[in-house]
JSON list of C-alpha atoms in Angstrom, two decimals:
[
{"chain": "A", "resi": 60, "resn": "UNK", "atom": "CA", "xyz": [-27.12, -12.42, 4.84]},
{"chain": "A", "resi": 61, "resn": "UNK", "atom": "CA", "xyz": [-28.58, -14.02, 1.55]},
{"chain": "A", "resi": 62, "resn": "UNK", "atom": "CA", "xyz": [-26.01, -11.96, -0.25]},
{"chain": "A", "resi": 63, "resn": "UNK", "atom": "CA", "xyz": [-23.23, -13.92, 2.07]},
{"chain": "A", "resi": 64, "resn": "UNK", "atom": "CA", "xyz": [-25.13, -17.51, 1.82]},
{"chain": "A", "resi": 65, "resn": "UNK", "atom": "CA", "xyz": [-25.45, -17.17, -2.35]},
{"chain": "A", "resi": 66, "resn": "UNK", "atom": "CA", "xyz": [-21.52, -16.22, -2.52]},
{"chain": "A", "resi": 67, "resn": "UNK", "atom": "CA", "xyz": [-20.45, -19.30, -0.23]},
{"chain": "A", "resi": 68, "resn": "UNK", "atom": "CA", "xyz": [-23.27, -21.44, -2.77]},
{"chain": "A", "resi": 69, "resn": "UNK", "atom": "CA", "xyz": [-22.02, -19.79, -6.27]},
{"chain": "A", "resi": 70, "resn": "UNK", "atom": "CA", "xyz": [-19.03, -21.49, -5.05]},
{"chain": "A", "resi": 71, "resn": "UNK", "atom": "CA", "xyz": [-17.93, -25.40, -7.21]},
{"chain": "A", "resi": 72, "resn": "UNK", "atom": "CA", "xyz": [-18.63, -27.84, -4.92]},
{"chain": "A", "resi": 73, "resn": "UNK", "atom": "CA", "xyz": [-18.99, -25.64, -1.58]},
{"chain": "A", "resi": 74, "resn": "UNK", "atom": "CA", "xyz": [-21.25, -28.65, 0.00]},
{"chain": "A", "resi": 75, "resn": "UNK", "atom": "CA", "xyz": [-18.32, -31.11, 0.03]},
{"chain": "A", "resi": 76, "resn": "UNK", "atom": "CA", "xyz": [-15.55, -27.77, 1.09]},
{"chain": "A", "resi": 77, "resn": "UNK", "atom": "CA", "xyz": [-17.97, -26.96, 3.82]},
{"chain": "A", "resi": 78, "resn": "UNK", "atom": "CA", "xyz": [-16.82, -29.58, 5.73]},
{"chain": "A", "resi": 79, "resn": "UNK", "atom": "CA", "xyz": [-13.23, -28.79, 5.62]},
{"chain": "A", "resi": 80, "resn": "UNK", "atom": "CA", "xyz": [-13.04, -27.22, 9.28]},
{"chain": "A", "resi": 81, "resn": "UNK", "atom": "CA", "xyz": [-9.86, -24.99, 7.91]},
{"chain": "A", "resi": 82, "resn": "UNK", "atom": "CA", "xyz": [-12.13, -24.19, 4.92]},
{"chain": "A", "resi": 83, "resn": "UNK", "atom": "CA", "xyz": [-15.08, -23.52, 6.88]},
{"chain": "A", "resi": 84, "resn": "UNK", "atom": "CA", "xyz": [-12.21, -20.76, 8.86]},
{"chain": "A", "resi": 85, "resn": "UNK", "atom": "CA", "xyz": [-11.03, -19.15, 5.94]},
{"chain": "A", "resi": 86, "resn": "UNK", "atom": "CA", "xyz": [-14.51, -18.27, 4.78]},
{"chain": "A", "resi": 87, "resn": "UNK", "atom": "CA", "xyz": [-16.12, -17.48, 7.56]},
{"chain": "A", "resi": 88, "resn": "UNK", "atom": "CA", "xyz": [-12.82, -14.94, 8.05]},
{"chain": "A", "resi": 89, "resn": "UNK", "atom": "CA", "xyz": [-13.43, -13.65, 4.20]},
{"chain": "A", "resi": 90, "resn": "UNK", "atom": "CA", "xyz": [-17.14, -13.37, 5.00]},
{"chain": "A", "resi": 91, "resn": "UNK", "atom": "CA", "xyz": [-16.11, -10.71, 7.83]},
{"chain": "A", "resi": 92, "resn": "UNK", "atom": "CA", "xyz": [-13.96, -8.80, 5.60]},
{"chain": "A", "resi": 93, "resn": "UNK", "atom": "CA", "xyz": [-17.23, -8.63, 2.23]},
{"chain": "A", "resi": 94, "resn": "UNK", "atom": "CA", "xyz": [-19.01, -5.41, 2.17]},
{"chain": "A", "resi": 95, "resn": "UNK", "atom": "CA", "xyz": [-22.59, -6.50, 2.36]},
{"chain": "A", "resi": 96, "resn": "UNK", "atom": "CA", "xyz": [-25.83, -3.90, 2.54]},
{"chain": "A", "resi": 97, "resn": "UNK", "atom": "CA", "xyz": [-23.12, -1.20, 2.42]},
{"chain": "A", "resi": 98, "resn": "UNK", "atom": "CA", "xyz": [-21.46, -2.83, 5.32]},
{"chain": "A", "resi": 99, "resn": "UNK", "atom": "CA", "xyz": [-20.02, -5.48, 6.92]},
{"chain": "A", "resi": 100, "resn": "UNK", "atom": "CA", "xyz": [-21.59, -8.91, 8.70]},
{"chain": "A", "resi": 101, "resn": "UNK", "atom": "CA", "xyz": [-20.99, -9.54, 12.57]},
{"chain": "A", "resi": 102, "resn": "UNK", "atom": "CA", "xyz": [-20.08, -12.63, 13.50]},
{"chain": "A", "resi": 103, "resn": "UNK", "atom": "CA", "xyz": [-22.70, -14.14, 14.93]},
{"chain": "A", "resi": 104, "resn": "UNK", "atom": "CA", "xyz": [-24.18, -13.30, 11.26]},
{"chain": "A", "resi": 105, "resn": "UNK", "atom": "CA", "xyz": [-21.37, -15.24, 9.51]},
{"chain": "A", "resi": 106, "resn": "UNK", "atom": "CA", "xyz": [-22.03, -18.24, 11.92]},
{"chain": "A", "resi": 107, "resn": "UNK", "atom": "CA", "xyz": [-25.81, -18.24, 11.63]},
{"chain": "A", "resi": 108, "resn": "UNK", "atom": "CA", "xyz": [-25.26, -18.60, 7.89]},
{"chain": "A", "resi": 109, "resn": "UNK", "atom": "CA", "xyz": [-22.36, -21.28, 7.79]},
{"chain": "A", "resi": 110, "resn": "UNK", "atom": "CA", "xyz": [-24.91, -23.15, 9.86]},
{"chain": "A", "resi": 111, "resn": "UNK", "atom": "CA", "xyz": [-27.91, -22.91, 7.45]},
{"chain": "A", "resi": 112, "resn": "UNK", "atom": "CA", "xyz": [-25.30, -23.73, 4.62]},
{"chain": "A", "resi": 113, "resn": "UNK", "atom": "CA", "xyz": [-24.58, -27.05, 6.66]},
{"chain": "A", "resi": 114, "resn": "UNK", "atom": "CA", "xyz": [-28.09, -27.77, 6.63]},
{"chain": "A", "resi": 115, "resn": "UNK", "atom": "CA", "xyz": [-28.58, -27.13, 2.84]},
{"chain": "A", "resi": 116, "resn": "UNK", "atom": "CA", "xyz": [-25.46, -29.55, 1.93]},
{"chain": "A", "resi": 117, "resn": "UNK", "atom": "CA", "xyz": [-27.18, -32.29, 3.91]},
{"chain": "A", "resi": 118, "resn": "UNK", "atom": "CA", "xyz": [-29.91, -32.17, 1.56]},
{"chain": "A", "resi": 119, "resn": "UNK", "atom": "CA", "xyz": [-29.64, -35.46, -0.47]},
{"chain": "A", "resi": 120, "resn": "UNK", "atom": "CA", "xyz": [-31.43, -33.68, -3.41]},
{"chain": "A", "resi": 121, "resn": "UNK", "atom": "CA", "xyz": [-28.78, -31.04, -3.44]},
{"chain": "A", "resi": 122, "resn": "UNK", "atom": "CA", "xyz": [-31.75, -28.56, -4.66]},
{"chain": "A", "resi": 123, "resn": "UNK", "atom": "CA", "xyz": [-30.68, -25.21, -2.80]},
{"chain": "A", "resi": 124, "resn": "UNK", "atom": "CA", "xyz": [-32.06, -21.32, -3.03]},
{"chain": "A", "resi": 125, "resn": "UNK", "atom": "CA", "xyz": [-30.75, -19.47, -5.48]},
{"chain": "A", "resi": 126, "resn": "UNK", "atom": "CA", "xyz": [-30.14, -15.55, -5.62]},
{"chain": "A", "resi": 127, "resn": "UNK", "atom": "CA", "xyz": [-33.74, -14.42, -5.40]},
{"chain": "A", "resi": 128, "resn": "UNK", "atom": "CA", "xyz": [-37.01, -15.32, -4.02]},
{"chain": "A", "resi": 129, "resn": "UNK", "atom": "CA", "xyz": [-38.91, -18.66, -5.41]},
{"chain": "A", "resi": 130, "resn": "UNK", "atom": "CA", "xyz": [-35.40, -19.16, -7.40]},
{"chain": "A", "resi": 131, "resn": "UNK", "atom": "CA", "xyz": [-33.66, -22.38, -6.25]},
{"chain": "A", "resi": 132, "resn": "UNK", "atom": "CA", "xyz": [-30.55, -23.98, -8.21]},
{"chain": "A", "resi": 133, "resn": "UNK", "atom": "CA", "xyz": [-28.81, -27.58, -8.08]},
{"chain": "A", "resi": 134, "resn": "UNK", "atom": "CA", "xyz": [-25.52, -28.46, -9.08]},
{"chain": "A", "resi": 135, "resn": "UNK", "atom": "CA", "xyz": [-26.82, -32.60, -9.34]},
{"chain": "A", "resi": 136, "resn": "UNK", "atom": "CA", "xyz": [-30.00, -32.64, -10.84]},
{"chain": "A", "resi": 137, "resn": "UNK", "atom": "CA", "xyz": [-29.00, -32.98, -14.86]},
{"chain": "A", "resi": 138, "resn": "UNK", "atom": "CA", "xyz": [-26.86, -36.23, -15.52]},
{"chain": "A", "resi": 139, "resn": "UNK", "atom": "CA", "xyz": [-23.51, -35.66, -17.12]},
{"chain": "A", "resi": 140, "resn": "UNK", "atom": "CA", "xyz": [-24.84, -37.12, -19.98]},
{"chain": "A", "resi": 141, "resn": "UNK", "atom": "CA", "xyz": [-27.72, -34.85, -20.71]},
{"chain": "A", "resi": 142, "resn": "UNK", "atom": "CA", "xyz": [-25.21, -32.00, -19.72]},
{"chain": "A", "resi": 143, "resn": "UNK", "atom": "CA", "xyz": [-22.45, -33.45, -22.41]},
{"chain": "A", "resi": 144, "resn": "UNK", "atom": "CA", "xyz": [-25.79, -33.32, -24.88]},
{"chain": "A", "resi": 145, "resn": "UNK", "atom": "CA", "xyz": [-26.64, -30.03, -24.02]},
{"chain": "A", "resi": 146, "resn": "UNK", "atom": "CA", "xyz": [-22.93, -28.73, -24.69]},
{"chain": "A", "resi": 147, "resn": "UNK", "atom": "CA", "xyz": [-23.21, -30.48, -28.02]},
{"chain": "A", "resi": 148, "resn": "UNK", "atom": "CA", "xyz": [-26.70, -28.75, -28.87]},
{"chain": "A", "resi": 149, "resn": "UNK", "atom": "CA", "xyz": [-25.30, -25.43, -27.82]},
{"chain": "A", "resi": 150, "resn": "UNK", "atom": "CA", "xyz": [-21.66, -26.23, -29.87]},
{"chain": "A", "resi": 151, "resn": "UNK", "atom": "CA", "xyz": [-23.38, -26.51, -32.81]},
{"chain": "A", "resi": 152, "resn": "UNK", "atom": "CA", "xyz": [-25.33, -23.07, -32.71]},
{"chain": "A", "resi": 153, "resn": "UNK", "atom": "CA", "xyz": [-21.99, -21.61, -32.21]},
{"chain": "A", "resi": 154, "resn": "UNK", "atom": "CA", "xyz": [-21.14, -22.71, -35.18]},
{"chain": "A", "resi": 155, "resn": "UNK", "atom": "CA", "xyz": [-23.72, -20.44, -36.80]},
{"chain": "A", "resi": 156, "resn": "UNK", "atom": "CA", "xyz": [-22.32, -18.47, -40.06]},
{"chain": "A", "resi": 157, "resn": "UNK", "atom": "CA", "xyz": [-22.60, -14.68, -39.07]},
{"chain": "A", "resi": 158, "resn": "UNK", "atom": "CA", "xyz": [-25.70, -13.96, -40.77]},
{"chain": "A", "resi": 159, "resn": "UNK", "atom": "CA", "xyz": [-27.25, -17.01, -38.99]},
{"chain": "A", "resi": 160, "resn": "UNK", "atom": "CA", "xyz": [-26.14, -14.94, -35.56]},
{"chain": "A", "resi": 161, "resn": "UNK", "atom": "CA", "xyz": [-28.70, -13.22, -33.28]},
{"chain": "A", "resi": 162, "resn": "UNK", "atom": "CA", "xyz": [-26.86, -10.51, -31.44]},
{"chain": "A", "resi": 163, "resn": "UNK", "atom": "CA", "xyz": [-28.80, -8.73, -28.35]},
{"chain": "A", "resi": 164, "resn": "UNK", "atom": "CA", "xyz": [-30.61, -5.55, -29.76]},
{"chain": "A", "resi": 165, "resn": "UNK", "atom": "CA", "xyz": [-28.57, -2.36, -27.57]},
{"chain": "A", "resi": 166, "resn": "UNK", "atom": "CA", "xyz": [-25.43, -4.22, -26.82]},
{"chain": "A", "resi": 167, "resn": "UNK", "atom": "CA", "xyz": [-22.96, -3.63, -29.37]},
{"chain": "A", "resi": 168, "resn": "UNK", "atom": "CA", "xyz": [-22.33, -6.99, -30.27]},
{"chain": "A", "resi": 169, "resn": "UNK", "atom": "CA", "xyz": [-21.36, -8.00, -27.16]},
{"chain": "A", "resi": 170, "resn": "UNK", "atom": "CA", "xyz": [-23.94, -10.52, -26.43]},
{"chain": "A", "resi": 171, "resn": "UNK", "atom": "CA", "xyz": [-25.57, -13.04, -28.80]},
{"chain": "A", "resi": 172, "resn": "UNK", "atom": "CA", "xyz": [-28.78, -14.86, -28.40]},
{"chain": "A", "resi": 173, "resn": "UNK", "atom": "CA", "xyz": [-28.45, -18.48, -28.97]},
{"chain": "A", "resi": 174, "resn": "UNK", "atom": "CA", "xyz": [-31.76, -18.79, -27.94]},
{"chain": "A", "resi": 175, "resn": "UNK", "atom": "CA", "xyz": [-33.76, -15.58, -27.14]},
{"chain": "A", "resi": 176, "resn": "UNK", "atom": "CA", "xyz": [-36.03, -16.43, -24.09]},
{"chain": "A", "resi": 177, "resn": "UNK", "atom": "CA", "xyz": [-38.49, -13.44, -25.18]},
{"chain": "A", "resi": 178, "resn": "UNK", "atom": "CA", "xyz": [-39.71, -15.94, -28.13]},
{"chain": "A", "resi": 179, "resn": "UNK", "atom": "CA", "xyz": [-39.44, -18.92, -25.52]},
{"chain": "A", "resi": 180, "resn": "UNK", "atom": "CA", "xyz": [-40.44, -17.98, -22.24]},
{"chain": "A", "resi": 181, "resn": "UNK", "atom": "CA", "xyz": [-42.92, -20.85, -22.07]},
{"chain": "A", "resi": 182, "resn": "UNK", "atom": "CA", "xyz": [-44.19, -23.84, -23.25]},
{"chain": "A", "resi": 183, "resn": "UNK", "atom": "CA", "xyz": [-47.78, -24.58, -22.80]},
{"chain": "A", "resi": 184, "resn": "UNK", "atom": "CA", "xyz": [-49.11, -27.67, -21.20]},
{"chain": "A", "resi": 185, "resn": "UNK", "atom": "CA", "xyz": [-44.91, -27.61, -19.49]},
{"chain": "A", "resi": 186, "resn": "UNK", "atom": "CA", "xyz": [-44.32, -24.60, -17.70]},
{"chain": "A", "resi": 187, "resn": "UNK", "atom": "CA", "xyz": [-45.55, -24.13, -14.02]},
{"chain": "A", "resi": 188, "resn": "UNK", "atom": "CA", "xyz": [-47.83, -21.26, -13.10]},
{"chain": "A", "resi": 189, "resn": "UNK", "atom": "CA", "xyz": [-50.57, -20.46, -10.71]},
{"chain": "A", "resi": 190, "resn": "UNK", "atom": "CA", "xyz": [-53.84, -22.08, -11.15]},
{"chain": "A", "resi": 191, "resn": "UNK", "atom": "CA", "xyz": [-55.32, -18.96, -9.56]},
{"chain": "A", "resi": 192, "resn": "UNK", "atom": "CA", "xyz": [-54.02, -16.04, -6.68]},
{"chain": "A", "resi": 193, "resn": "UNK", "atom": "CA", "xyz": [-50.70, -14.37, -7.02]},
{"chain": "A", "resi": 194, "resn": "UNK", "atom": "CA", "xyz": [-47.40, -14.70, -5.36]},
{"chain": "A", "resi": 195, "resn": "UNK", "atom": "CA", "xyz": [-46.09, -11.82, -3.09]},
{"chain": "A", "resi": 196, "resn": "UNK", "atom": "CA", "xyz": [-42.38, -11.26, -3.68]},
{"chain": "A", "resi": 197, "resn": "UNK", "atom": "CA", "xyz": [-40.16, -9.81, -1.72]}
]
């Protein structure tokens, strides 16, 4: 049922289509027809998660889980002017020169590393992590 509640919530703007009652319909009658766990959802499945996706868009924060466990995702949090900046940043490391270019080792070329999160995958003093004891996932 997570893989049914993160395909309604990958969707743009699902909070504000959920409460479209012929919206709500249609995808609780495409969520029927998805092949989920090698099968399909009941019903009563489909309805127990359009209600927990009612209770996530009432959320003022719009903070919502994401596809995996501890993982959540917003589509509200950054401003649209930080986002515009961000675009910017990013446009101008596109404009690399090809020698400047950081394709993925193993991938033909088919992916490049604007910024490789192996050499940045935290920032001490900023990133959160345990003060002590572990987290059991999954």
């Amino acid at each position: 049922m997570n893989e049914l509640s993160y395909s309604v919530r990958n969707r743009p703007s699902w909070w504000t289509e959920l409460e479209d009652p012929a919206v709500q319909a249609r995808w609780k009658q495409e969520s029927l027809q998805q092949h989920l766990r090698g099968g399909t959802v009941s019903e009563p499945e489909v309805e127990q998660v359009m209600d927990q996706l009612k209770k996530l868009a009432a959320d003022p924060r719009g903070i919502v889980p994401a596809c995996g466990p501890l993982l959540y995702q917003s589509d509200t949090l950054v401003s649209e002017k930080l986002r515009e900046e961000v675009v910017k940043a990013v446009a101008t490391l596109a404009k690399a020169t090809e020698a400047e270019k950081d394709w993925h080792k193993g991938l033909g070329g088919v992916v490049l590393d604007d910024v490789d999160p192996g050499l940045f995958s935290a920032v001490y003093g900023r990133t959160l992590r345990l003060s002590s004891g572990s987290v059991r996932l999954g």
